[in-house]
Amino acid sequence: EVNNQLIEAISGNKIKVQTKQALATAKERELKELQGQILSKKAEAEASLEAAVPLVEEARAALGSLEKNDITELRSFATPHRAVQLVAQCVCILLGLKDISWKGAKTMMAQTNFISSLLEFNPDEITDKQVKAVKDLLKKLDL
């Protein structure tokens, strides 16, 4: 009878171990799948970053040639071309301003530190909300 109890206990433990082993195997499979997805997303992000870096450097170089007279001329327009207005609105969004109208953009450009704020702008601080707002505005631009 003691042998039967031992056999039952061993059988019960064996079933528990097999159940836990099956759960561990399923979890391992799930984690491998997630790891594959993470690696794929990482590769996509790295490719996007690699493509964006030259554009950021190009934009910084263009900003370096910007002069105060250029900004003054831009501000003098009552209603500039639609593309100019949209780009100015995008800058307002990226700088975190609430008023993104042309009037708000002109106010932004009138600030004494406007050019330096563009030069010092950190693209790593752009939020998803700002990206979406800029993309929505740029959709209106027929290029």
CSV table of N, CA and C in Angstrom, one decimal:
chain,number,residue,atom,x,y,z
A,1,GLU,N,0.8,-1.2,0.0
A,1,GLU,CA,0.0,0.0,0.0
A,1,GLU,C,0.9,1.3,0.0
A,2,VAL,N,2.0,1.3,0.7
A,2,VAL,CA,2.9,2.4,0.7
A,2,VAL,C,3.5,2.6,-0.7
A,3,ASN,N,3.7,1.5,-1.4
A,3,ASN,CA,4.2,1.6,-2.7
A,3,ASN,C,3.2,2.3,-3.6
A,4,ASN,N,1.9,1.9,-3.5
A,4,ASN,CA,0.8,2.5,-4.3
A,4,ASN,C,0.7,4.0,-4.0
A,5,GLN,N,0.9,4.4,-2.8
A,5,GLN,CA,0.8,5.8,-2.5
A,5,GLN,C,2.0,6.6,-3.1
A,6,LEU,N,3.2,5.9,-3.0
A,6,LEU,CA,4.4,6.5,-3.6
A,6,LEU,C,4.2,6.7,-5.1
A,7,ILE,N,3.7,5.6,-5.7
A,7,ILE,CA,3.4,5.7,-7.2
A,7,ILE,C,2.4,6.8,-7.6
A,8,GLU,N,1.4,6.9,-6.8
A,8,GLU,CA,0.4,8.0,-7.0
A,8,GLU,C,1.0,9.3,-6.8
A,9,ALA,N,1.8,9.5,-5.8
A,9,ALA,CA,2.5,10.8,-5.6
A,9,ALA,C,3.4,11.1,-6.7
A,10,ILE,N,4.2,10.1,-7.1
A,10,ILE,CA,5.1,10.3,-8.2
A,10,ILE,C,4.4,10.7,-9.5
A,11,SER,N,3.3,9.9,-9.8
A,11,SER,CA,2.5,10.2,-11.0
A,11,SER,C,1.9,11.6,-10.9
A,12,GLY,N,1.4,12.0,-9.8
A,12,GLY,CA,0.8,13.4,-9.6
A,12,GLY,C,1.9,14.4,-9.8
A,13,ASN,N,3.1,14.2,-9.3
A,13,ASN,CA,4.2,15.2,-9.5
A,13,ASN,C,4.6,15.2,-10.9
A,14,LYS,N,4.6,14.0,-11.6
A,14,LYS,CA,5.0,13.9,-13.0
A,14,LYS,C,4.0,14.7,-13.8
A,15,ILE,N,2.7,14.6,-13.5
A,15,ILE,CA,1.7,15.4,-14.3
A,15,ILE,C,1.9,16.9,-14.1
A,16,LYS,N,2.2,17.3,-12.9
A,16,LYS,CA,2.5,18.7,-12.6
A,16,LYS,C,3.7,19.2,-13.3
A,17,VAL,N,4.7,18.4,-13.3
A,17,VAL,CA,6.0,18.8,-14.0
A,17,VAL,C,5.7,18.9,-15.5
A,18,GLN,N,5.0,17.9,-16.1
A,18,GLN,CA,4.7,18.0,-17.5
A,18,GLN,C,3.8,19.2,-17.9
A,19,THR,N,2.9,19.6,-17.0
A,19,THR,CA,2.1,20.7,-17.2
A,19,THR,C,2.9,22.0,-17.2
A,20,LYS,N,3.8,22.1,-16.2
A,20,LYS,CA,4.7,23.3,-16.1
A,20,LYS,C,5.6,23.3,-17.3
A,21,GLN,N,6.1,22.1,-17.7
A,21,GLN,CA,7.0,22.1,-18.9
A,21,GLN,C,6.3,22.6,-20.1
A,22,ALA,N,5.1,22.2,-20.3
A,22,ALA,CA,4.3,22.6,-21.5
A,22,ALA,C,4.1,24.1,-21.4
A,23,LEU,N,3.8,24.7,-20.2
A,23,LEU,CA,3.6,26.1,-20.1
A,23,LEU,C,4.9,26.8,-20.4
A,24,ALA,N,6.0,26.3,-19.9
A,24,ALA,CA,7.3,26.9,-20.1
A,24,ALA,C,7.7,26.9,-21.6
A,25,THR,N,7.4,25.8,-22.3
A,25,THR,CA,7.7,25.7,-23.7
A,25,THR,C,6.8,26.7,-24.5
A,26,ALA,N,5.6,26.8,-24.1
A,26,ALA,CA,4.7,27.8,-24.8
A,26,ALA,C,5.1,29.2,-24.6
A,27,LYS,N,5.6,29.5,-23.3
A,27,LYS,CA,6.1,30.9,-23.0
A,27,LYS,C,7.4,31.1,-23.8
A,28,GLU,N,8.2,30.1,-23.9
A,28,GLU,CA,9.5,30.3,-24.7
A,28,GLU,C,9.2,30.6,-26.1
A,29,ARG,N,8.2,29.9,-26.7
A,29,ARG,CA,7.8,30.1,-28.1
A,29,ARG,C,7.3,31.6,-28.3
A,30,GLU,N,6.5,32.0,-27.3
A,30,GLU,CA,5.9,33.3,-27.3
A,30,GLU,C,7.0,34.4,-27.2
A,31,LEU,N,8.0,34.2,-26.3
A,31,LEU,CA,9.1,35.1,-26.2
A,31,LEU,C,9.9,35.2,-27.4
A,32,LYS,N,10.2,34.1,-28.1
A,32,LYS,CA,11.0,34.0,-29.3
A,32,LYS,C,10.2,34.8,-30.4
A,33,GLU,N,8.9,34.7,-30.5
A,33,GLU,CA,8.1,35.4,-31.4
A,33,GLU,C,8.2,36.9,-31.2
A,34,LEU,N,8.1,37.3,-29.9
A,34,LEU,CA,8.2,38.7,-29.5
A,34,LEU,C,9.6,39.3,-29.8
A,35,GLN,N,10.6,38.5,-29.6
A,35,GLN,CA,12.0,38.9,-29.8
A,35,GLN,C,12.1,39.1,-31.3
A,36,GLY,N,11.5,38.3,-32.2
A,36,GLY,CA,11.6,38.5,-33.6
A,36,GLY,C,10.9,39.8,-34.0
A,37,GLN,N,9.8,40.1,-33.4
A,37,GLN,CA,9.1,41.4,-33.7
A,37,GLN,C,9.9,42.6,-33.2
A,38,ILE,N,10.5,42.4,-32.1
A,38,ILE,CA,11.3,43.5,-31.5
A,38,ILE,C,12.5,43.8,-32.4
A,39,LEU,N,13.2,42.7,-32.9
A,39,LEU,CA,14.3,42.9,-33.8
A,39,LEU,C,13.9,43.5,-35.1
A,40,SER,N,12.7,43.2,-35.6
A,40,SER,CA,12.2,43.7,-36.8
A,40,SER,C,12.0,45.2,-36.7
A,41,LYS,N,11.3,45.6,-35.5
A,41,LYS,CA,11.0,47.0,-35.3
A,41,LYS,C,12.3,47.8,-35.1
A,42,LYS,N,13.3,47.2,-34.4
A,42,LYS,CA,14.6,47.8,-34.2
A,42,LYS,C,15.2,48.1,-35.5
A,43,ALA,N,15.2,47.2,-36.5
A,43,ALA,CA,15.8,47.3,-37.8
A,43,ALA,C,15.1,48.5,-38.5
A,44,GLU,N,13.8,48.5,-38.4
A,44,GLU,CA,13.0,49.6,-39.1
A,44,GLU,C,13.4,50.9,-38.5
A,45,ALA,N,13.5,51.0,-37.2
A,45,ALA,CA,13.8,52.3,-36.5
A,45,ALA,C,15.2,52.7,-36.9
A,46,GLU,N,16.1,51.8,-37.0
A,46,GLU,CA,17.5,52.1,-37.3
A,46,GLU,C,17.6,52.6,-38.8
A,47,ALA,N,16.8,52.0,-39.7
A,47,ALA,CA,16.8,52.4,-41.1
A,47,ALA,C,16.2,53.8,-41.2
A,48,SER,N,15.1,54.1,-40.4
A,48,SER,CA,14.5,55.4,-40.4
A,48,SER,C,15.5,56.5,-39.9
A,49,LEU,N,16.2,56.1,-38.8
A,49,LEU,CA,17.1,57.1,-38.3
A,49,LEU,C,18.3,57.3,-39.2
A,50,GLU,N,18.7,56.3,-39.9
A,50,GLU,CA,19.8,56.4,-40.9
A,50,GLU,C,19.4,57.3,-42.0
A,51,ALA,N,18.1,57.2,-42.4
A,51,ALA,CA,17.6,58.1,-43.5
A,51,ALA,C,17.4,59.5,-43.0
A,52,ALA,N,17.1,59.7,-41.7
A,52,ALA,CA,16.7,61.0,-41.2
A,52,ALA,C,18.0,61.8,-40.9
A,53,VAL,N,19.1,61.2,-40.5
A,53,VAL,CA,20.2,61.9,-40.0
A,53,VAL,C,20.8,62.9,-41.1
A,54,PRO,N,20.9,62.4,-42.4
A,54,PRO,CA,21.4,63.4,-43.4
A,54,PRO,C,20.4,64.5,-43.6
A,55,LEU,N,19.1,64.3,-43.5
A,55,LEU,CA,18.1,65.3,-43.7
A,55,LEU,C,18.2,66.4,-42.5
A,56,VAL,N,18.5,65.9,-41.3
A,56,VAL,CA,18.6,66.9,-40.2
A,56,VAL,C,19.9,67.7,-40.4
A,57,GLU,N,21.0,67.0,-40.8
A,57,GLU,CA,22.2,67.8,-41.1
A,57,GLU,C,22.0,68.8,-42.2
A,58,GLU,N,21.3,68.4,-43.2
A,58,GLU,CA,21.0,69.3,-44.4
A,58,GLU,C,20.2,70.5,-43.9
A,59,ALA,N,19.2,70.2,-43.1
A,59,ALA,CA,18.4,71.3,-42.5
A,59,ALA,C,19.2,72.3,-41.6
A,60,ARG,N,20.1,71.7,-40.8
A,60,ARG,CA,20.9,72.5,-40.0
A,60,ARG,C,21.9,73.4,-40.8
A,61,ALA,N,22.4,72.9,-41.9
A,61,ALA,CA,23.3,73.6,-42.8
A,61,ALA,C,22.5,74.8,-43.4
A,62,ALA,N,21.2,74.5,-43.8
A,62,ALA,CA,20.4,75.5,-44.4
A,62,ALA,C,20.1,76.6,-43.4
A,63,LEU,N,19.8,76.2,-42.2
A,63,LEU,CA,19.6,77.2,-41.1
A,63,LEU,C,20.8,78.1,-40.9
A,64,GLY,N,22.0,77.5,-41.1
A,64,GLY,CA,23.2,78.3,-40.9
A,64,GLY,C,23.3,79.5,-41.9
A,65,SER,N,22.7,79.3,-43.0
A,65,SER,CA,22.7,80.4,-44.0
A,65,SER,C,21.6,81.4,-43.9
A,66,LEU,N,20.7,81.1,-43.0
A,66,LEU,CA,19.5,82.0,-42.7
A,66,LEU,C,20.0,83.3,-42.0
A,67,GLU,N,19.5,84.4,-42.5
A,67,GLU,CA,19.9,85.7,-41.9
A,67,GLU,C,18.6,86.4,-41.4
A,68,LYS,N,18.8,87.3,-40.5
A,68,LYS,CA,17.7,88.1,-40.0
A,68,LYS,C,16.9,88.8,-41.0
A,69,ASN,N,17.5,89.3,-42.1
A,69,ASN,CA,16.8,90.0,-43.2
A,69,ASN,C,15.9,89.0,-43.9
A,70,ASP,N,16.3,87.7,-44.0
A,70,ASP,CA,15.4,86.8,-44.6
A,70,ASP,C,14.1,86.6,-43.8
A,71,ILE,N,14.2,86.6,-42.5
A,71,ILE,CA,13.1,86.4,-41.6
A,71,ILE,C,12.2,87.7,-41.7
A,72,THR,N,12.9,88.9,-41.7
A,72,THR,CA,12.1,90.1,-41.8
A,72,THR,C,11.3,90.2,-43.1
A,73,GLU,N,11.9,89.7,-44.2
A,73,GLU,CA,11.2,89.7,-45.5
A,73,GLU,C,10.0,88.8,-45.4
A,74,LEU,N,10.2,87.6,-44.8
A,74,LEU,CA,9.1,86.6,-44.7
A,74,LEU,C,8.0,87.2,-43.9
A,75,ARG,N,8.3,87.8,-42.8
A,75,ARG,CA,7.3,88.4,-41.9
A,75,ARG,C,6.5,89.5,-42.6
A,76,SER,N,7.1,90.2,-43.6
A,76,SER,CA,6.5,91.3,-44.2
A,76,SER,C,5.3,90.9,-45.1
A,77,PHE,N,5.2,89.6,-45.5
A,77,PHE,CA,4.1,89.2,-46.3
A,77,PHE,C,2.8,89.2,-45.5
A,78,ALA,N,1.8,89.8,-46.1
A,78,ALA,CA,0.4,89.7,-45.4
A,78,ALA,C,-0.1,88.3,-45.5
A,79,THR,N,-0.1,87.8,-46.7
A,79,THR,CA,-0.5,86.4,-46.9
A,79,THR,C,0.5,85.7,-47.9
A,80,PRO,N,1.5,85.0,-47.5
A,80,PRO,CA,2.4,84.4,-48.4
A,80,PRO,C,1.8,83.2,-49.1
A,81,HIS,N,2.6,82.6,-49.9
A,81,HIS,CA,2.1,81.4,-50.6
A,81,HIS,C,1.7,80.3,-49.6
A,82,ARG,N,0.8,79.5,-49.9
A,82,ARG,CA,0.2,78.5,-49.0
A,82,ARG,C,1.4,77.6,-48.4
A,83,ALA,N,2.3,77.2,-49.3
A,83,ALA,CA,3.4,76.4,-48.8
A,83,ALA,C,4.2,77.0,-47.7
A,84,VAL,N,4.5,78.3,-47.9
A,84,VAL,CA,5.2,79.1,-46.9
A,84,VAL,C,4.5,79.1,-45.6
A,85,GLN,N,3.2,79.3,-45.7
A,85,GLN,CA,2.3,79.4,-44.4
A,85,GLN,C,2.4,78.0,-43.7
A,86,LEU,N,2.3,76.9,-44.5
A,86,LEU,CA,2.2,75.6,-43.9
A,86,LEU,C,3.6,75.2,-43.3
A,87,VAL,N,4.7,75.6,-43.9
A,87,VAL,CA,6.0,75.3,-43.3
A,87,VAL,C,6.1,76.1,-42.0
A,88,ALA,N,5.7,77.4,-42.0
A,88,ALA,CA,5.8,78.2,-40.8
A,88,ALA,C,4.9,77.6,-39.7
A,89,GLN,N,3.7,77.1,-40.1
A,89,GLN,CA,2.9,76.4,-39.1
A,89,GLN,C,3.5,75.2,-38.5
A,90,CYS,N,4.2,74.4,-39.4
A,90,CYS,CA,5.0,73.3,-38.9
A,90,CYS,C,6.0,73.7,-37.9
A,91,VAL,N,6.7,74.7,-38.2
A,91,VAL,CA,7.8,75.2,-37.2
A,91,VAL,C,7.1,75.6,-35.9
A,92,CYS,N,6.0,76.3,-36.0
A,92,CYS,CA,5.2,76.6,-34.7
A,92,CYS,C,4.9,75.3,-33.9
A,93,ILE,N,4.5,74.3,-34.6
A,93,ILE,CA,4.1,73.1,-33.9
A,93,ILE,C,5.4,72.5,-33.3
A,94,LEU,N,6.4,72.4,-34.1
A,94,LEU,CA,7.7,71.8,-33.6
A,94,LEU,C,8.3,72.5,-32.4
A,95,LEU,N,8.1,73.8,-32.4
A,95,LEU,CA,8.6,74.6,-31.3
A,95,LEU,C,7.6,74.7,-30.1
A,96,GLY,N,6.5,74.0,-30.2
A,96,GLY,CA,5.5,73.9,-29.1
A,96,GLY,C,4.6,75.1,-28.9
A,97,LEU,N,4.4,75.9,-30.0
A,97,LEU,CA,3.6,77.1,-29.8
A,97,LEU,C,2.1,76.7,-29.9
A,98,LYS,N,1.3,77.4,-29.2
A,98,LYS,CA,-0.2,77.1,-29.3
A,98,LYS,C,-0.8,77.7,-30.5
A,99,ASP,N,-0.5,79.0,-30.9
A,99,ASP,CA,-1.0,79.6,-32.0
A,99,ASP,C,-0.2,79.3,-33.3
A,100,ILE,N,-0.8,78.4,-34.1
A,100,ILE,CA,-0.1,78.0,-35.3
A,100,ILE,C,-0.6,78.7,-36.6
A,101,SER,N,-1.3,79.8,-36.4
A,101,SER,CA,-1.8,80.5,-37.6
A,101,SER,C,-0.6,81.3,-38.2
A,102,TRP,N,-0.8,82.0,-39.3
A,102,TRP,CA,0.2,82.8,-39.9
A,102,TRP,C,0.5,84.0,-39.0
A,103,LYS,N,-0.5,84.5,-38.3
A,103,LYS,CA,-0.2,85.6,-37.4
A,103,LYS,C,0.7,85.1,-36.2
A,104,GLY,N,0.4,83.9,-35.7
A,104,GLY,CA,1.2,83.3,-34.7
A,104,GLY,C,2.6,83.0,-35.2
A,105,ALA,N,2.8,82.6,-36.4
A,105,ALA,CA,4.1,82.4,-37.0
A,105,ALA,C,4.9,83.7,-37.1
A,106,LYS,N,4.2,84.7,-37.5
A,106,LYS,CA,4.9,86.0,-37.6
A,106,LYS,C,5.3,86.5,-36.2
A,107,THR,N,4.5,86.3,-35.2
A,107,THR,CA,4.9,86.6,-33.9
A,107,THR,C,6.1,85.8,-33.5
A,108,MET,N,6.1,84.5,-33.8
A,108,MET,CA,7.2,83.6,-33.5
A,108,MET,C,8.5,84.1,-34.2
A,109,MET,N,8.4,84.5,-35.4
A,109,MET,CA,9.6,85.0,-36.2
A,109,MET,C,10.1,86.3,-35.7
A,110,ALA,N,9.2,87.1,-35.0
A,110,ALA,CA,9.6,88.4,-34.5
A,110,ALA,C,10.5,88.3,-33.2
A,111,GLN,N,10.5,87.1,-32.6
A,111,GLN,CA,11.2,87.0,-31.4
A,111,GLN,C,12.7,87.1,-31.7
A,112,THR,N,13.4,87.8,-30.8
A,112,THR,CA,14.9,88.1,-31.0
A,112,THR,C,15.7,86.8,-31.1
A,113,ASN,N,15.2,85.7,-30.4
A,113,ASN,CA,16.0,84.5,-30.4
A,113,ASN,C,15.5,83.5,-31.4
A,114,PHE,N,14.7,83.9,-32.4
A,114,PHE,CA,14.1,82.9,-33.3
A,114,PHE,C,15.1,82.0,-34.0
A,115,ILE,N,16.0,82.7,-34.6
A,115,ILE,CA,17.0,81.9,-35.4
A,115,ILE,C,17.8,81.0,-34.5
A,116,SER,N,18.2,81.5,-33.3
A,116,SER,CA,19.0,80.7,-32.4
A,116,SER,C,18.2,79.5,-31.9
A,117,SER,N,16.8,79.7,-31.7
A,117,SER,CA,16.0,78.6,-31.2
A,117,SER,C,15.9,77.5,-32.3
A,118,LEU,N,15.9,77.9,-33.6
A,118,LEU,CA,15.9,76.9,-34.6
A,118,LEU,C,17.3,76.2,-34.6
A,119,LEU,N,18.3,76.9,-34.5
A,119,LEU,CA,19.7,76.3,-34.5
A,119,LEU,C,19.9,75.3,-33.3
A,120,GLU,N,19.3,75.7,-32.2
A,120,GLU,CA,19.4,74.9,-31.0
A,120,GLU,C,18.3,73.8,-30.8
A,121,PHE,N,17.4,73.8,-31.8
A,121,PHE,CA,16.3,72.8,-31.7
A,121,PHE,C,16.8,71.4,-31.6
A,122,ASN,N,16.3,70.6,-30.7
A,122,ASN,CA,16.7,69.2,-30.5
A,122,ASN,C,15.6,68.3,-31.1
A,123,PRO,N,15.9,67.7,-32.3
A,123,PRO,CA,14.8,66.9,-32.9
A,123,PRO,C,14.5,65.6,-32.1
A,124,ASP,N,15.3,65.2,-31.2
A,124,ASP,CA,15.0,64.1,-30.3
A,124,ASP,C,13.9,64.4,-29.4
A,125,GLU,N,13.5,65.6,-29.2
A,125,GLU,CA,12.4,66.0,-28.3
A,125,GLU,C,11.1,66.1,-29.0
A,126,ILE,N,11.0,65.8,-30.2
A,126,ILE,CA,9.8,65.9,-31.0
A,126,ILE,C,8.8,64.8,-30.5
A,127,THR,N,7.6,65.2,-30.1
A,127,THR,CA,6.7,64.2,-29.6
A,127,THR,C,5.9,63.5,-30.8
A,128,ASP,N,5.3,62.4,-30.5
A,128,ASP,CA,4.4,61.8,-31.5
A,128,ASP,C,3.3,62.7,-31.9
A,129,LYS,N,2.7,63.4,-30.9
A,129,LYS,CA,1.6,64.3,-31.2
A,129,LYS,C,2.1,65.4,-32.2
A,130,GLN,N,3.3,65.9,-32.0
A,130,GLN,CA,3.8,66.9,-33.0
A,130,GLN,C,4.0,66.3,-34.4
A,131,VAL,N,4.6,65.1,-34.4
A,131,VAL,CA,4.8,64.4,-35.7
A,131,VAL,C,3.5,64.3,-36.4
A,132,LYS,N,2.4,63.8,-35.7
A,132,LYS,CA,1.1,63.7,-36.4
A,132,LYS,C,0.6,65.0,-36.9
A,133,ALA,N,0.7,66.0,-36.0
A,133,ALA,CA,0.2,67.4,-36.4
A,133,ALA,C,0.9,67.9,-37.7
A,134,VAL,N,2.2,67.7,-37.7
A,134,VAL,CA,3.0,68.2,-38.9
A,134,VAL,C,2.6,67.3,-40.1
A,135,LYS,N,2.5,66.0,-40.0
A,135,LYS,CA,2.1,65.2,-41.1
A,135,LYS,C,0.8,65.6,-41.6
A,136,ASP,N,-0.2,65.9,-40.7
A,136,ASP,CA,-1.5,66.3,-41.1
A,136,ASP,C,-1.4,67.6,-41.9
A,137,LEU,N,-0.6,68.5,-41.5
A,137,LEU,CA,-0.5,69.8,-42.2
A,137,LEU,C,0.2,69.6,-43.6
A,138,LEU,N,1.2,68.8,-43.6
A,138,LEU,CA,1.9,68.6,-44.9
A,138,LEU,C,1.1,67.8,-45.9
A,139,LYS,N,0.1,67.1,-45.5
A,139,LYS,CA,-0.8,66.4,-46.4
A,139,LYS,C,-1.6,67.5,-47.2
A,140,LYS,N,-1.7,68.7,-46.7
A,140,LYS,CA,-2.4,69.8,-47.4
A,140,LYS,C,-1.5,70.4,-48.4
A,141,LEU,N,-0.3,70.1,-48.4
A,141,LEU,CA,0.7,70.7,-49.3
A,141,LEU,C,0.7,69.8,-50.6
A,142,ASP,N,0.4,70.4,-51.7
A,142,ASP,CA,0.4,69.6,-53.0
A,142,ASP,C,1.8,69.8,-53.6
A,143,LEU,N,2.6,68.8,-53.3
A,143,LEU,CA,4.0,68.8,-54.0
A,143,LEU,C,4.1,67.7,-55.0
